[in-house]
Amino acid sequence: MKIGIIGAGRIGRLHAENIARLVQSIEIVGISDVNMTDELKSWAKNLGIALVTADPTELINHPDIEAIIVCSSTSTHADFTIAAAKAGKHIFCEKPIDLSVKKGLEAINTAKQHKVKLQVGFNRRFDHNFKQVSDLTKAGKVGDVHVVKITSRDPTPPNPAYVAVSGGIFLDMMIHDFDMARFQANSEIVEVFAVGAVLVDPEIGKAGDIDTAIVTLKFANGAIGVIDNSRQAVYGYDQRVEVFGSKGAARAENDTPTRVSLSTVEGVTSDKPLYFFLERYKGAFVDEISSFVEAIEKNCDVVVSGEDGLEDMVAALAAGKSLKEGRPVTIAEMKKELGVY
Amino acid sequence: MKIGIIGAGRIGRLHAENIARLVQSIEIVGISDVNMTDELKSWAKNLGIALVTADPTELINHPDIEAIIVCSSTSTHADFTIAAAKAGKHIFCEKPIDLSVKKGLEAINTAKQHKVKLQVGFNRRFDHNFKQVSDLTKAGKVGDVHVVKITSRDPTPPNPAYVAVSGGIFLDMMIHDFDMARFQANSEIVEVFAVGAVLVDPEIGKAGDIDTAIVTLKFANGAIGVIDNSRQAVYGYDQRVEVFGSKGAARAENDTPTRVSLSTVEGVTSDKPLYFFLERYKGAFVDEISSFVEAIEKNCDVVVSGEDGLEDMVAALAAGKSLKEGRPVTIAEMKKELGVY
Amino acid sequence: MKIGIIGAGRIGRLHAENIARLVQSIEIVGISDVNMTDELKSWAKNLGIALVTADPTELINHPDIEAIIVCSSTSTHADFTIAAAKAGKHIFCEKPIDLSVKKGLEAINTAKQHKVKLQVGFNRRFDHNFKQVSDLTKAGKVGDVHVVKITSRDPTPPNPAYVAVSGGIFLDMMIHDFDMARFQANSEIVEVFAVGAVLVDPEIGKAGDIDTAIVTLKFANGAIGVIDNSRQAVYGYDQRVEVFGSKGAARAENDTPTRVSLSTVEGVTSDKPLYFFLERYKGAFVDEISSFVEAIEKNCDVVVSGEDGLEDMVAALAAGKSLKEGRPVTIAEMKKELGVY
Amino acid sequence: MKIGIIGAGRIGRLHAENIARLVQSIEIVGISDVNMTDELKSWAKNLGIALVTADPTELINHPDIEAIIVCSSTSTHADFTIAAAKAGKHIFCEKPIDLSVKKGLEAINTAKQHKVKLQVGFNRRFDHNFKQVSDLTKAGKVGDVHVVKITSRDPTPPNPAYVAVSGGIFLDMMIHDFDMARFQANSEIVEVFAVGAVLVDPEIGKAGDIDTAIVTLKFANGAIGVIDNSRQAVYGYDQRVEVFGSKGAARAENDTPTRVSLSTVEGVTSDKPLYFFLERYKGAFVDEISSFVEAIEKNCDVVVSGEDGLEDMVAALAAGKSLKEGRPVTIAEMKKELGVY
């Protein structure tokens, strides 16, 4: 399959390098970026990418290209998705499709009309541990799902300048966990309630955000859940999931660099978790692309749809509203307010 | 130290046997029970307890007895506590002191007036795992506490007849976890929010209760927390605690019967948690009594005071109100409603 | 069952206290010791032992006593065992029956002639972990046994004065592991080969012993095995067993005081093993006595017979010979040399 | 750095693909193989390898090529190593350099004379777990090394036809563990003693080999060690190392596909080890090449030298002799017999 990549920033290059080295079934025809530099050209040449352009429409309209990977800045995601869909290209779009739910919905509907696949970049569903938990649940090993628990903590807080434009902890960070919760519960979230605090860095509070949060969830299937987030776990990236049900519980612990322990007079010491998302989700970044290609080739559903991306965003917005107003907020109420229902 | 035990039911006998066999510093002078049977007399004789009586005042007024352990039915706890306090005896009272917070407060105040120790039977603070987590926190190893997480699941649900008179999941089961949360956070709960569901047994729902619950907590020190409860974890008694803070996290996993694993073509299998509270908290039941004796002998504070018991109960009542009204409930509001502030 | 205990040293008192507190089915009629002190009398009274005597024959000939527990000094084990057997009492004898294999055999044969049970105090077979491994093996879960691996390390070395009279590492320490190996393999050892070194304390070498040893084993059933010993694991008592076979492997890891881990910027730290044998084998000391009583009551085989004790000792002697002569030594050769076959 | 690869079988292709995709600093100029096929040409083209030839001397004499990776059949290793050395190329040679120790020594000496690097393909030293154990030891964390323990079990036995030409379990399988033992002990083996059995497959016995073995080791630094091998662990590739010393112990457990556990009424089940060497040592195969390049670029010692390969082979031969003759065999004796000292 031949593809084009829009955006050669960190994530665009990550996908390009993964594809060039590890996904044999894809050829990268071209990559575009608003900033054309010699460094970019050299990097692309090194990876064997023939076409490097400042104009994304060159890729969108390229006759050989079957699919577009959108890795540009967030404000352009929806427009490129819509343009690519109209050109009949399948789209893998980094999250979020748009900061406006309505605009995101427009992109989704355009992809539907033109019968192209649209996958959103929630890569954690492809993490080997979390996928295994989901597979066990889908295989009935935990029975009916009663409780979904997710812990998600970053190793180091973002700088306050970033925090100010990030959309806040729910849209910037916990949105991944809302997606994970829906994935693991195999059901939609119907209500959220948030508590939060500024405990890591007072500057985050001054930027109008919180850095520590717990959100309870109610799912459509009757299950309940909880997510806890912190902007700083000093021991590393803490990413755990537990699904508890009528027949048992599946738990995913953190990956670690090694399986070595050291026993001394001080105690038994073992590794901290892998440091951050590039290490922990290394394989997941590759697998989400492979899965996207497979969905196109087999003409089956993508694992993370545009609708998934929107539902996750609505949950994040509802959590923000819940925190602000000190009460549970339903997804239905939030959608009504957003005018998307 | 010479003591008397009021109530020779399951928990009274458990304490008696623990003391007789494992707490060398205590002598049980007598035990009372409303149901005098030959079996009880024979059991007591076997343990070397000389005085067996239907009349608890014999113990309360016994000149040799320094402390009373109250293990009778809940409705009598406060009255025996008050009577014992007036007689100048120290009191170890099984939880709860009373189903009425006001009556409980009266008992507490009476003990204070008569300058006797009053300890309440929240034994989990003495569990070797949970105590270790608390000790690490108190030693500053996790830094400032940010998040307290407690998982507490029973192996098998109570029968619906019991559920109907139990006071509900928050007063009957999660009250232990509110106590644990306050113990681990080293701070008072100021607000709770509850979600719940009937997922284990519809009969529990018919009895007016839920069997699965998640409650978020705000603490006075700014930390936040969450407790999840289920009436049935088919794999056994699931009792875990995690304290997360600025310098790290302390986690207590479940105890298991052995440390043996079996590797076969099917996978690697290890033990389920210890089956239920008698197994898991075996040592904690002994240690709470030893600690009570130590508090008397050294004239220091008991580890679980009457006030602790009341705070736990108020949190449980607030959680019930939160679930019913679908909103967060503050402890202050709840206390005002109960007339105890 | 009514019993008498000969020897009120550390191990005699341990058994007495365990029985008095934790083994309800036994009554200790009396205890004897060569050193009669007020402290001993007071200790015995406290435990409810009526008869305290300097004369063990009072116990051996006591009409009420059905079984004798021999905890006196090693040199007296065989004689008391023989005397007790002749008096028709069952015998639980601490290890070893005698330092002379021939004398040990005489004791065993006397017990047989008088049809009394004789159990030897190899308590590790009753450890919950090791018993579980053995149970899994006997249940066929690991298939045919191919390899038995035992690690056994003490937390702190004995003082050189003790080493000089201890019989050496094989008779003093590894003898437990030979017993464990035979127990886990469910087969007799037929050949041993030993390597050893003085790495912990040069004084141990000056006392004519080694402090670090590895011994390979061949079993009668075709399986092979290995034991490694060290006189000092600074992180605590390291006692592990692995049985590997055609269908899998069962592994017993060490017990620890708690199941708590602490994650910090330094790593993840958890508990060292329980410190030494009194902690690790606490339950095993109780269970070996309960098992002895059960064997008498049900008239079935004891779990550790006199013959087991002798086989273990022959293996230890063969290992010593192997180390000295730098060659594998068969059990048959060793027995021939000892004149017991 | 520009390299050539001799031999395009399984291991040659593995190195080529790893280098092409994951080692950015190397360019593969050409690859040679005795069997030139269209499939090979197509595979090479795909990887961007311009030169594909049946004649290895084209690579050895190629002016641009700085290093040769020898992956041809074992009988040609030494000759290609010698030829490459004479042509001034650095050599990475798959194990063993030669089945004859003398011939291997000739290759080593030739490389020395021509001042080129020679690394042998014992990849396990680069395994993240084993490297971590070694790093901890070298950093002094376990103190003086007392005992090295290695467990190494394959998931499935080789077919008997292969066994007959494999050189036997010690040369074919345990040779890796001798190398690991020397690496972990940071000292040479001076004596071995082997016990072995045919327990997995009687056909292996008919082919003149054993399938289960335990070998004890004495090291030059006074430490002792033990290796156990089995041709079949039904639960997967079991590769563990433990280094025990005066200050503690470092242990490497197996890698697993995930960190997920499933708790049910049956127990708690987690993953088996990664299936076999391609999975377990995936990273090690890449890292050994990167390390080789680094040794050339920085002109420092390779991590696994030709001498290492010879020492490992002598240990394997000594183990075979020990098994056959039923006695410990020193490395000195073995070398004398081989005429290499």
mmCIF file of N, CA and C in Angstrom, chain D residues 74-122:
data_model
loop_
_atom_site.group_PDB
_atom_site.id
_atom_site.type_symbol
_atom_site.label_atom_id
_atom_site.label_comp_id
_atom_site.label_asym_id
_atom_site.label_seq_id
_atom_site.Cartn_x
_atom_site.Cartn_y
_atom_site.Cartn_z
ATOM 1 N N THR D 74 29.384 -23.725 9.627
ATOM 2 C CA THR D 74 30.433 -23.733 10.648
ATOM 3 C C THR D 74 31.801 -24.106 10.088
ATOM 4 N N SER D 75 31.832 -25.075 9.198
ATOM 5 C CA SER D 75 33.117 -25.581 8.700
ATOM 6 C C SER D 75 33.907 -24.517 7.935
ATOM 7 N N THR D 76 33.234 -23.439 7.508
ATOM 8 C CA THR D 76 33.923 -22.389 6.744
ATOM 9 C C THR D 76 34.296 -21.173 7.581
ATOM 10 N N HIS D 77 33.821 -21.131 8.847
ATOM 11 C CA HIS D 77 34.022 -19.943 9.687
ATOM 12 C C HIS D 77 35.486 -19.522 9.777
ATOM 13 N N ALA D 78 36.324 -20.480 10.115
ATOM 14 C CA ALA D 78 37.736 -20.140 10.366
ATOM 15 C C ALA D 78 38.415 -19.649 9.089
ATOM 16 N N ASP D 79 38.149 -20.340 7.997
ATOM 17 C CA ASP D 79 38.808 -19.943 6.743
ATOM 18 C C ASP D 79 38.404 -18.536 6.330
ATOM 19 N N PHE D 80 37.116 -18.212 6.424
ATOM 20 C CA PHE D 80 36.676 -16.866 6.050
ATOM 21 C C PHE D 80 37.230 -15.823 7.030
ATOM 22 N N THR D 81 37.303 -16.216 8.281
ATOM 23 C CA THR D 81 37.854 -15.295 9.283
ATOM 24 C C THR D 81 39.314 -14.991 8.956
ATOM 25 N N ILE D 82 40.056 -16.035 8.641
ATOM 26 C CA ILE D 82 41.479 -15.866 8.307
ATOM 27 C C ILE D 82 41.649 -15.014 7.044
ATOM 28 N N ALA D 83 40.858 -15.312 6.032
ATOM 29 C CA ALA D 83 40.951 -14.559 4.780
ATOM 30 C C ALA D 83 40.599 -13.087 4.996
ATOM 31 N N ALA D 84 39.539 -12.864 5.753
ATOM 32 C CA ALA D 84 39.111 -11.484 6.017
ATOM 33 C C ALA D 84 40.175 -10.743 6.816
ATOM 34 N N ALA D 85 40.742 -11.416 7.800
ATOM 35 C CA ALA D 85 41.793 -10.785 8.608
ATOM 36 C C ALA D 85 42.976 -10.390 7.732
ATOM 37 N N LYS D 86 43.352 -11.312 6.868
ATOM 38 C CA LYS D 86 44.486 -11.027 5.974
ATOM 39 C C LYS D 86 44.171 -9.850 5.056
ATOM 40 N N ALA D 87 42.886 -9.672 4.717
ATOM 41 C CA ALA D 87 42.484 -8.544 3.871
ATOM 42 C C ALA D 87 42.279 -7.268 4.696
ATOM 43 N N GLY D 88 42.559 -7.370 6.011
ATOM 44 C CA GLY D 88 42.475 -6.176 6.859
ATOM 45 C C GLY D 88 41.064 -5.793 7.274
ATOM 46 N N LYS D 89 40.141 -6.742 7.159
ATOM 47 C CA LYS D 89 38.760 -6.463 7.555
ATOM 48 C C LYS D 89 38.521 -6.918 9.003
ATOM 49 N N HIS D 90 37.736 -6.164 9.735
ATOM 50 C CA HIS D 90 37.279 -6.621 11.043
ATOM 51 C C HIS D 90 36.264 -7.741 10.834
ATOM 52 N N ILE D 91 36.171 -8.622 11.823
ATOM 53 C CA ILE D 91 35.314 -9.803 11.630
ATOM 54 C C ILE D 91 34.363 -9.993 12.801
ATOM 55 N N PHE D 92 33.087 -10.154 12.445
ATOM 56 C CA PHE D 92 32.107 -10.665 13.396
ATOM 57 C C PHE D 92 31.791 -12.066 12.915
ATOM 58 N N CYS D 93 32.161 -13.075 13.717
ATOM 59 C CA CYS D 93 31.994 -14.459 13.281
ATOM 60 C C CYS D 93 30.971 -15.177 14.162
ATOM 61 N N GLU D 94 29.988 -15.775 13.507
ATOM 62 C CA GLU D 94 29.031 -16.568 14.285
ATOM 63 C C GLU D 94 29.748 -17.700 15.006
ATOM 64 N N LYS D 95 29.205 -18.137 16.086
ATOM 65 C CA LYS D 95 29.799 -19.206 16.871
ATOM 66 C C LYS D 95 29.553 -20.561 16.213
ATOM 67 N N PRO D 96 30.422 -21.523 16.324
ATOM 68 C CA PRO D 96 31.793 -21.401 16.839
ATOM 69 C C PRO D 96 32.743 -20.991 15.710
ATOM 70 N N ILE D 97 33.895 -20.496 16.080
ATOM 71 C CA ILE D 97 34.880 -20.149 15.049
ATOM 72 C C ILE D 97 35.248 -21.398 14.255
ATOM 73 N N ASP D 98 35.413 -22.495 14.986
ATOM 74 C CA ASP D 98 35.675 -23.770 14.318
ATOM 75 C C ASP D 98 35.406 -24.895 15.299
ATOM 76 N N LEU D 99 35.094 -26.067 14.763
ATOM 77 C CA LEU D 99 34.902 -27.208 15.664
ATOM 78 C C LEU D 99 36.239 -27.694 16.198
ATOM 79 N N SER D 100 37.331 -27.342 15.531
ATOM 80 C CA SER D 100 38.666 -27.664 16.045
ATOM 81 C C SER D 100 39.196 -26.454 16.809
ATOM 82 N N VAL D 101 39.579 -26.700 18.033
ATOM 83 C CA VAL D 101 40.088 -25.611 18.854
ATOM 84 C C VAL D 101 41.376 -25.053 18.243
ATOM 85 N N LYS D 102 42.207 -25.958 17.691
ATOM 86 C CA LYS D 102 43.477 -25.513 17.091
ATOM 87 C C LYS D 102 43.248 -24.576 15.912
ATOM 88 N N LYS D 103 42.301 -24.979 15.082
ATOM 89 C CA LYS D 103 41.984 -24.141 13.917
ATOM 90 C C LYS D 103 41.413 -22.806 14.371
ATOM 91 N N GLY D 104 40.589 -22.859 15.379
ATOM 92 C CA GLY D 104 40.020 -21.628 15.922
ATOM 93 C C GLY D 104 41.122 -20.696 16.414
ATOM 94 N N LEU D 105 42.102 -21.310 17.075
ATOM 95 C CA LEU D 105 43.222 -20.530 17.598
ATOM 96 C C LEU D 105 44.006 -19.874 16.467
ATOM 97 N N GLU D 106 44.131 -20.595 15.379
ATOM 98 C CA GLU D 106 44.847 -20.050 14.208
ATOM 99 C C GLU D 106 44.112 -18.802 13.684
ATOM 100 N N ALA D 107 42.802 -18.898 13.619
ATOM 101 C CA ALA D 107 41.996 -17.757 13.144
ATOM 102 C C ALA D 107 42.178 -16.561 14.081
ATOM 103 N N ILE D 108 42.129 -16.835 15.377
ATOM 104 C CA ILE D 108 42.299 -15.768 16.370
ATOM 105 C C ILE D 108 43.654 -15.089 16.216
ATOM 106 N N ASN D 109 44.683 -15.930 16.073
ATOM 107 C CA ASN D 109 46.026 -15.374 15.966
ATOM 108 C C ASN D 109 46.208 -14.568 14.686
ATOM 109 N N THR D 110 45.585 -15.028 13.622
ATOM 110 C CA THR D 110 45.661 -14.289 12.357
ATOM 111 C C THR D 110 45.014 -12.905 12.522
ATOM 112 N N ALA D 111 43.871 -12.868 13.170
ATOM 113 C CA ALA D 111 43.207 -11.578 13.401
ATOM 114 C C ALA D 111 44.103 -10.661 14.224
ATOM 115 N N LYS D 112 44.770 -11.259 15.206
ATOM 116 C CA LYS D 112 45.667 -10.457 16.045
ATOM 117 C C LYS D 112 46.827 -9.878 15.235
ATOM 118 N N GLN D 113 47.428 -10.755 14.442
ATOM 119 C CA GLN D 113 48.564 -10.316 13.625
ATOM 120 C C GLN D 113 48.181 -9.145 12.729
ATOM 121 N N HIS D 114 46.992 -9.220 12.187
ATOM 122 C CA HIS D 114 46.561 -8.171 11.253
ATOM 123 C C HIS D 114 45.814 -7.050 11.958
ATOM 124 N N LYS D 115 45.842 -7.098 13.268
ATOM 125 C CA LYS D 115 45.275 -6.013 14.082
ATOM 126 C C LYS D 115 43.842 -5.658 13.686
ATOM 127 N N VAL D 116 43.054 -6.686 13.435
ATOM 128 C CA VAL D 116 41.621 -6.442 13.190
ATOM 129 C C VAL D 116 40.827 -6.979 14.376
ATOM 130 N N LYS D 117 39.654 -6.402 14.569
ATOM 131 C CA LYS D 117 38.767 -6.869 15.642
ATOM 132 C C LYS D 117 38.156 -8.197 15.241
ATOM 133 N N LEU D 118 37.999 -9.077 16.201
ATOM 134 C CA LEU D 118 37.287 -10.337 15.962
ATOM 135 C C LEU D 118 36.283 -10.545 17.093
ATOM 136 N N GLN D 119 35.001 -10.497 16.744
ATOM 137 C CA GLN D 119 33.965 -10.742 17.748
ATOM 138 C C GLN D 119 33.228 -12.018 17.393
ATOM 139 N N VAL D 120 32.910 -12.816 18.428
ATOM 140 C CA VAL D 120 32.185 -14.063 18.206
ATOM 141 C C VAL D 120 30.723 -13.885 18.633
ATOM 142 N N GLY D 121 29.810 -14.557 17.929
ATOM 143 C CA GLY D 121 28.375 -14.298 18.093
ATOM 144 C C GLY D 121 27.710 -14.920 19.313
ATOM 145 N N PHE D 122 28.288 -14.730 20.485
ATOM 146 C CA PHE D 122 27.563 -15.129 21.697
ATOM 147 C C PHE D 122 26.683 -13.956 22.103
#
